[in-house]
JSON list of C-alpha atoms in Angstrom, two decimals:
[
{"chain": "F", "resi": 1, "resn": "MET", "atom": "CA", "xyz": [8.45, -13.04, 4.90]},
{"chain": "F", "resi": 2, "resn": "PRO", "atom": "CA", "xyz": [5.60, -13.02, 2.48]},
{"chain": "F", "resi": 3, "resn": "ASN", "atom": "CA", "xyz": [6.35, -13.24, -1.41]},
{"chain": "F", "resi": 4, "resn": "TYR", "atom": "CA", "xyz": [4.66, -9.64, -2.09]},
{"chain": "F", "resi": 5, "resn": "ILE", "atom": "CA", "xyz": [7.12, -7.33, -0.02]},
{"chain": "F", "resi": 6, "resn": "LYS", "atom": "CA", "xyz": [10.95, -7.18, 0.55]},
{"chain": "F", "resi": 7, "resn": "LYS", "atom": "CA", "xyz": [13.14, -5.12, 2.59]},
{"chain": "F", "resi": 8, "resn": "ILE", "atom": "CA", "xyz": [16.54, -4.19, 0.55]},
{"chain": "F", "resi": 9, "resn": "ILE", "atom": "CA", "xyz": [19.81, -2.46, 1.46]},
{"chain": "F", "resi": 10, "resn": "SER", "atom": "CA", "xyz": [21.53, -1.10, -1.01]},
{"chain": "F", "resi": 11, "resn": "GLU", "atom": "CA", "xyz": [25.02, -2.33, -2.01]},
{"chain": "F", "resi": 12, "resn": "ASN", "atom": "CA", "xyz": [26.52, 1.08, -0.91]},
{"chain": "F", "resi": 13, "resn": "SER", "atom": "CA", "xyz": [24.31, 1.26, 2.21]},
{"chain": "F", "resi": 14, "resn": "ILE", "atom": "CA", "xyz": [23.02, 4.25, 0.93]},
{"chain": "F", "resi": 15, "resn": "SER", "atom": "CA", "xyz": [19.18, 3.56, 1.29]},
{"chain": "F", "resi": 16, "resn": "ILE", "atom": "CA", "xyz": [16.98, 1.09, 2.35]},
{"chain": "F", "resi": 17, "resn": "VAL", "atom": "CA", "xyz": [14.33, 0.21, 0.08]},
{"chain": "F", "resi": 18, "resn": "VAL", "atom": "CA", "xyz": [10.67, -1.72, 0.96]},
{"chain": "F", "resi": 19, "resn": "CYS", "atom": "CA", "xyz": [9.17, -3.18, -1.99]},
{"chain": "F", "resi": 20, "resn": "PHE", "atom": "CA", "xyz": [5.51, -4.07, -1.91]},
{"chain": "F", "resi": 21, "resn": "TYR", "atom": "CA", "xyz": [4.78, -6.27, -5.14]},
{"chain": "F", "resi": 22, "resn": "ILE", "atom": "CA", "xyz": [1.18, -5.29, -5.73]},
{"chain": "F", "resi": 23, "resn": "GLU", "atom": "CA", "xyz": [0.79, -7.90, -8.73]},
{"chain": "F", "resi": 24, "resn": "GLN", "atom": "CA", "xyz": [0.65, -10.93, -6.53]},
{"chain": "F", "resi": 25, "resn": "ASN", "atom": "CA", "xyz": [-2.46, -12.85, -6.14]},
{"chain": "F", "resi": 26, "resn": "ASN", "atom": "CA", "xyz": [-3.46, -11.89, -2.97]},
{"chain": "F", "resi": 27, "resn": "VAL", "atom": "CA", "xyz": [-2.51, -8.55, -2.98]},
{"chain": "F", "resi": 28, "resn": "VAL", "atom": "CA", "xyz": [-4.33, -8.13, -6.44]},
{"chain": "F", "resi": 29, "resn": "GLU", "atom": "CA", "xyz": [-7.32, -9.71, -4.56]},
{"chain": "F", "resi": 30, "resn": "MET", "atom": "CA", "xyz": [-7.15, -7.26, -1.68]},
{"chain": "F", "resi": 31, "resn": "GLY", "atom": "CA", "xyz": [-7.00, -4.45, -4.25]},
{"chain": "F", "resi": 32, "resn": "LYS", "atom": "CA", "xyz": [-10.22, -5.49, -6.03]},
{"chain": "F", "resi": 33, "resn": "LYS", "atom": "CA", "xyz": [-12.04, -5.75, -2.60]},
{"chain": "F", "resi": 34, "resn": "ILE", "atom": "CA", "xyz": [-10.71, -2.06, -1.57]},
{"chain": "F", "resi": 35, "resn": "LYS", "atom": "CA", "xyz": [-12.06, -0.79, -4.89]},
{"chain": "F", "resi": 36, "resn": "LYS", "atom": "CA", "xyz": [-15.45, -2.38, -4.33]},
{"chain": "F", "resi": 37, "resn": "THR", "atom": "CA", "xyz": [-15.28, -1.09, -0.59]},
{"chain": "F", "resi": 38, "resn": "VAL", "atom": "CA", "xyz": [-14.95, 2.41, -1.76]},
{"chain": "F", "resi": 39, "resn": "SER", "atom": "CA", "xyz": [-16.75, 2.51, -4.87]},
{"chain": "F", "resi": 40, "resn": "ASN", "atom": "CA", "xyz": [-20.20, 4.27, -5.65]},
{"chain": "F", "resi": 41, "resn": "PRO", "atom": "CA", "xyz": [-22.87, 2.10, -6.94]},
{"chain": "F", "resi": 42, "resn": "PHE", "atom": "CA", "xyz": [-22.03, 3.31, -10.45]},
{"chain": "F", "resi": 43, "resn": "GLY", "atom": "CA", "xyz": [-18.30, 2.45, -10.03]},
{"chain": "F", "resi": 44, "resn": "LYS", "atom": "CA", "xyz": [-19.45, -0.99, -8.84]},
{"chain": "F", "resi": 45, "resn": "PHE", "atom": "CA", "xyz": [-21.26, -1.47, -12.10]},
{"chain": "F", "resi": 46, "resn": "ILE", "atom": "CA", "xyz": [-18.25, -0.53, -14.01]},
{"chain": "F", "resi": 47, "resn": "ILE", "atom": "CA", "xyz": [-15.74, -2.66, -12.34]},
{"chain": "F", "resi": 48, "resn": "ARG", "atom": "CA", "xyz": [-18.39, -5.57, -12.92]},
{"chain": "F", "resi": 49, "resn": "PHE", "atom": "CA", "xyz": [-18.06, -5.33, -16.77]},
{"chain": "F", "resi": 50, "resn": "PHE", "atom": "CA", "xyz": [-14.46, -4.02, -16.83]},
{"chain": "F", "resi": 51, "resn": "PRO", "atom": "CA", "xyz": [-12.44, -5.84, -14.01]},
{"chain": "F", "resi": 52, "resn": "LYS", "atom": "CA", "xyz": [-9.11, -4.28, -15.02]},
{"chain": "F", "resi": 53, "resn": "ILE", "atom": "CA", "xyz": [-10.51, -1.00, -13.73]},
{"chain": "F", "resi": 54, "resn": "GLY", "atom": "CA", "xyz": [-11.18, -2.66, -10.31]},
{"chain": "F", "resi": 55, "resn": "LEU", "atom": "CA", "xyz": [-7.10, -3.08, -9.62]},
{"chain": "F", "resi": 56, "resn": "MET", "atom": "CA", "xyz": [-5.36, -1.25, -7.37]},
{"chain": "F", "resi": 57, "resn": "ASN", "atom": "CA", "xyz": [-2.11, 0.25, -9.00]},
{"chain": "F", "resi": 58, "resn": "GLY", "atom": "CA", "xyz": [1.02, 1.50, -7.19]},
{"chain": "F", "resi": 59, "resn": "TYR", "atom": "CA", "xyz": [-0.66, 5.10, -7.08]},
{"chain": "F", "resi": 60, "resn": "ASP", "atom": "CA", "xyz": [-4.00, 3.85, -5.66]},
{"chain": "F", "resi": 61, "resn": "TRP", "atom": "CA", "xyz": [-1.65, 1.99, -2.77]},
{"chain": "F", "resi": 62, "resn": "GLU", "atom": "CA", "xyz": [0.49, 5.33, -2.35]},
{"chain": "F", "resi": 63, "resn": "SER", "atom": "CA", "xyz": [-2.66, 7.09, -1.62]},
{"chain": "F", "resi": 64, "resn": "PHE", "atom": "CA", "xyz": [-3.75, 4.44, 0.77]},
{"chain": "F", "resi": 65, "resn": "LEU", "atom": "CA", "xyz": [-0.68, 4.11, 2.71]},
{"chain": "F", "resi": 66, "resn": "ASN", "atom": "CA", "xyz": [0.06, 7.88, 2.83]},
{"chain": "F", "resi": 67, "resn": "TYR", "atom": "CA", "xyz": [-3.52, 8.28, 4.67]},
{"chain": "F", "resi": 68, "resn": "TYR", "atom": "CA", "xyz": [-3.16, 5.22, 6.66]},
{"chain": "F", "resi": 69, "resn": "LEU", "atom": "CA", "xyz": [0.50, 5.99, 7.95]},
{"chain": "F", "resi": 70, "resn": "LYS", "atom": "CA", "xyz": [-0.30, 9.59, 8.74]},
{"chain": "F", "resi": 71, "resn": "LYS", "atom": "CA", "xyz": [-3.18, 8.52, 10.58]},
{"chain": "F", "resi": 72, "resn": "ASN", "atom": "CA", "xyz": [-1.90, 5.81, 12.44]},
{"chain": "F", "resi": 73, "resn": "TYR", "atom": "CA", "xyz": [2.20, 5.59, 12.23]},
{"chain": "F", "resi": 74, "resn": "PRO", "atom": "CA", "xyz": [3.27, 8.92, 11.57]},
{"chain": "F", "resi": 75, "resn": "ASP", "atom": "CA", "xyz": [6.84, 8.13, 12.77]},
{"chain": "F", "resi": 76, "resn": "VAL", "atom": "CA", "xyz": [6.99, 5.33, 9.56]},
{"chain": "F", "resi": 77, "resn": "LEU", "atom": "CA", "xyz": [6.11, 8.42, 7.21]},
{"chain": "F", "resi": 78, "resn": "MET", "atom": "CA", "xyz": [9.21, 10.81, 8.46]},
{"chain": "F", "resi": 79, "resn": "ASN", "atom": "CA", "xyz": [11.92, 10.62, 6.02]},
{"chain": "F", "resi": 80, "resn": "MET", "atom": "CA", "xyz": [10.23, 8.27, 3.80]},
{"chain": "F", "resi": 81, "resn": "ASN", "atom": "CA", "xyz": [10.14, 8.59, 0.05]},
{"chain": "F", "resi": 82, "resn": "THR", "atom": "CA", "xyz": [8.00, 6.58, -2.24]},
{"chain": "F", "resi": 83, "resn": "ASP", "atom": "CA", "xyz": [7.98, 5.75, -5.87]},
{"chain": "F", "resi": 84, "resn": "PRO", "atom": "CA", "xyz": [4.69, 4.19, -6.96]},
{"chain": "F", "resi": 85, "resn": "GLU", "atom": "CA", "xyz": [4.39, 2.30, -10.32]},
{"chain": "F", "resi": 86, "resn": "ALA", "atom": "CA", "xyz": [1.81, 0.06, -12.07]},
{"chain": "F", "resi": 87, "resn": "GLY", "atom": "CA", "xyz": [3.04, -3.41, -10.48]},
{"chain": "F", "resi": 88, "resn": "MET", "atom": "CA", "xyz": [4.84, -2.12, -7.42]},
{"chain": "F", "resi": 89, "resn": "TYR", "atom": "CA", "xyz": [4.79, 0.28, -4.56]},
{"chain": "F", "resi": 90, "resn": "VAL", "atom": "CA", "xyz": [8.28, 1.32, -3.57]},
{"chain": "F", "resi": 91, "resn": "ALA", "atom": "CA", "xyz": [8.98, 3.33, -0.46]},
{"chain": "F", "resi": 92, "resn": "PHE", "atom": "CA", "xyz": [12.84, 4.17, 0.45]},
{"chain": "F", "resi": 93, "resn": "TYR", "atom": "CA", "xyz": [14.57, 5.78, 3.45]},
{"chain": "F", "resi": 94, "resn": "ASP", "atom": "CA", "xyz": [18.09, 7.08, 3.52]},
{"chain": "F", "resi": 95, "resn": "PHE", "atom": "CA", "xyz": [20.46, 4.41, 5.34]},
{"chain": "F", "resi": 96, "resn": "GLY", "atom": "CA", "xyz": [20.33, 4.60, 9.01]},
{"chain": "F", "resi": 97, "resn": "ILE", "atom": "CA", "xyz": [19.49, 2.63, 12.20]},
{"chain": "F", "resi": 98, "resn": "ASP", "atom": "CA", "xyz": [16.53, 4.64, 12.96]},
{"chain": "F", "resi": 99, "resn": "ASN", "atom": "CA", "xyz": [15.34, 4.54, 9.29]},
{"chain": "F", "resi": 100, "resn": "GLU", "atom": "CA", "xyz": [15.98, 0.72, 9.24]},
{"chain": "F", "resi": 101, "resn": "LYS", "atom": "CA", "xyz": [13.48, 0.37, 12.18]},
{"chain": "F", "resi": 102, "resn": "LYS", "atom": "CA", "xyz": [10.97, 2.32, 10.39]},
{"chain": "F", "resi": 103, "resn": "ALA", "atom": "CA", "xyz": [11.40, 0.31, 7.31]},
{"chain": "F", "resi": 104, "resn": "ASP", "atom": "CA", "xyz": [10.89, -3.08, 9.51]},
{"chain": "F", "resi": 105, "resn": "LYS", "atom": "CA", "xyz": [7.97, -1.48, 10.76]},
{"chain": "F", "resi": 106, "resn": "LEU", "atom": "CA", "xyz": [6.62, -0.48, 7.29]},
{"chain": "F", "resi": 107, "resn": "VAL", "atom": "CA", "xyz": [7.05, -4.37, 6.32]},
{"chain": "F", "resi": 108, "resn": "ASP", "atom": "CA", "xyz": [5.01, -5.11, 9.24]},
{"chain": "F", "resi": 109, "resn": "ILE", "atom": "CA", "xyz": [2.27, -2.70, 8.73]},
{"chain": "F", "resi": 110, "resn": "ILE", "atom": "CA", "xyz": [1.75, -3.79, 5.19]},
{"chain": "F", "resi": 111, "resn": "ILE", "atom": "CA", "xyz": [1.84, -7.61, 5.96]},
{"chain": "F", "resi": 112, "resn": "ASP", "atom": "CA", "xyz": [-0.49, -7.14, 8.85]},
{"chain": "F", "resi": 113, "resn": "PHE", "atom": "CA", "xyz": [-2.70, -5.32, 6.21]},
{"chain": "F", "resi": 114, "resn": "ILE", "atom": "CA", "xyz": [-2.63, -7.83, 3.91]},
{"chain": "F", "resi": 115, "resn": "GLU", "atom": "CA", "xyz": [-3.01, -10.85, 6.14]},
{"chain": "F", "resi": 116, "resn": "ASN", "atom": "CA", "xyz": [-5.93, -9.48, 8.12]},
{"chain": "F", "resi": 117, "resn": "GLU", "atom": "CA", "xyz": [-8.34, -8.88, 5.55]},
{"chain": "F", "resi": 118, "resn": "ARG", "atom": "CA", "xyz": [-11.47, -8.09, 7.53]},
{"chain": "F", "resi": 119, "resn": "ASP", "atom": "CA", "xyz": [-9.94, -5.80, 9.88]},
{"chain": "F", "resi": 120, "resn": "SER", "atom": "CA", "xyz": [-8.20, -4.12, 6.95]},
{"chain": "F", "resi": 121, "resn": "LEU", "atom": "CA", "xyz": [-11.52, -3.94, 5.00]},
{"chain": "F", "resi": 122, "resn": "GLN", "atom": "CA", "xyz": [-13.54, -2.55, 7.96]},
{"chain": "F", "resi": 123, "resn": "LYS", "atom": "CA", "xyz": [-10.85, 0.40, 8.41]},
{"chain": "F", "resi": 124, "resn": "ILE", "atom": "CA", "xyz": [-11.28, 1.16, 4.52]},
{"chain": "F", "resi": 125, "resn": "LYS", "atom": "CA", "xyz": [-15.11, 1.23, 4.76]},
{"chain": "F", "resi": 126, "resn": "GLU", "atom": "CA", "xyz": [-14.74, 3.64, 7.70]},
{"chain": "F", "resi": 127, "resn": "ASP", "atom": "CA", "xyz": [-12.01, 5.89, 6.26]},
{"chain": "F", "resi": 128, "resn": "GLY", "atom": "CA", "xyz": [-12.21, 5.25, 2.31]},
{"chain": "F", "resi": 129, "resn": "LYS", "atom": "CA", "xyz": [-13.96, 8.75, 1.58]},
{"chain": "F", "resi": 130, "resn": "LEU", "atom": "CA", "xyz": [-11.05, 10.57, 3.70]},
{"chain": "F", "resi": 131, "resn": "ILE", "atom": "CA", "xyz": [-8.50, 8.85, 1.40]},
{"chain": "F", "resi": 132, "resn": "GLN", "atom": "CA", "xyz": [-7.58, 11.35, -1.29]},
{"chain": "F", "resi": 133, "resn": "TRP", "atom": "CA", "xyz": [-7.24, 8.49, -3.99]},
{"chain": "F", "resi": 134, "resn": "ASN", "atom": "CA", "xyz": [-5.10, 8.80, -6.91]},
{"chain": "F", "resi": 135, "resn": "HIS", "atom": "CA", "xyz": [-7.28, 8.65, -10.33]},
{"chain": "F", "resi": 136, "resn": "ASN", "atom": "CA", "xyz": [-4.72, 8.12, -12.81]}
]
């Protein structure tokens, strides 16, 4: 499994947690490309001079993943809760066999998205304006 994602089952088997570490280099680079893809010309100008603005935080990833999952994998969203942060996106489910399958599928979806950059950026280009981006 890539170093930017991990599935954890809590010690007391209460929950299944998917941790997406968004500060790993390849995820940071993908986030920059996503921001450039969805930014208007002024936004691209600002990103060029203030590169940190071009980084995607956990809230940005949550906005994207909520849209993407709702459109393509609504079953994965069922019973899923999230806790986005500056350096990480966390999704969690109550413990159970069906929810563990959803967590595994979420891990696969995220890996596929990061590893297949060209296809992923094309999807963002097509749907970027439909995504309700978080602007924290």
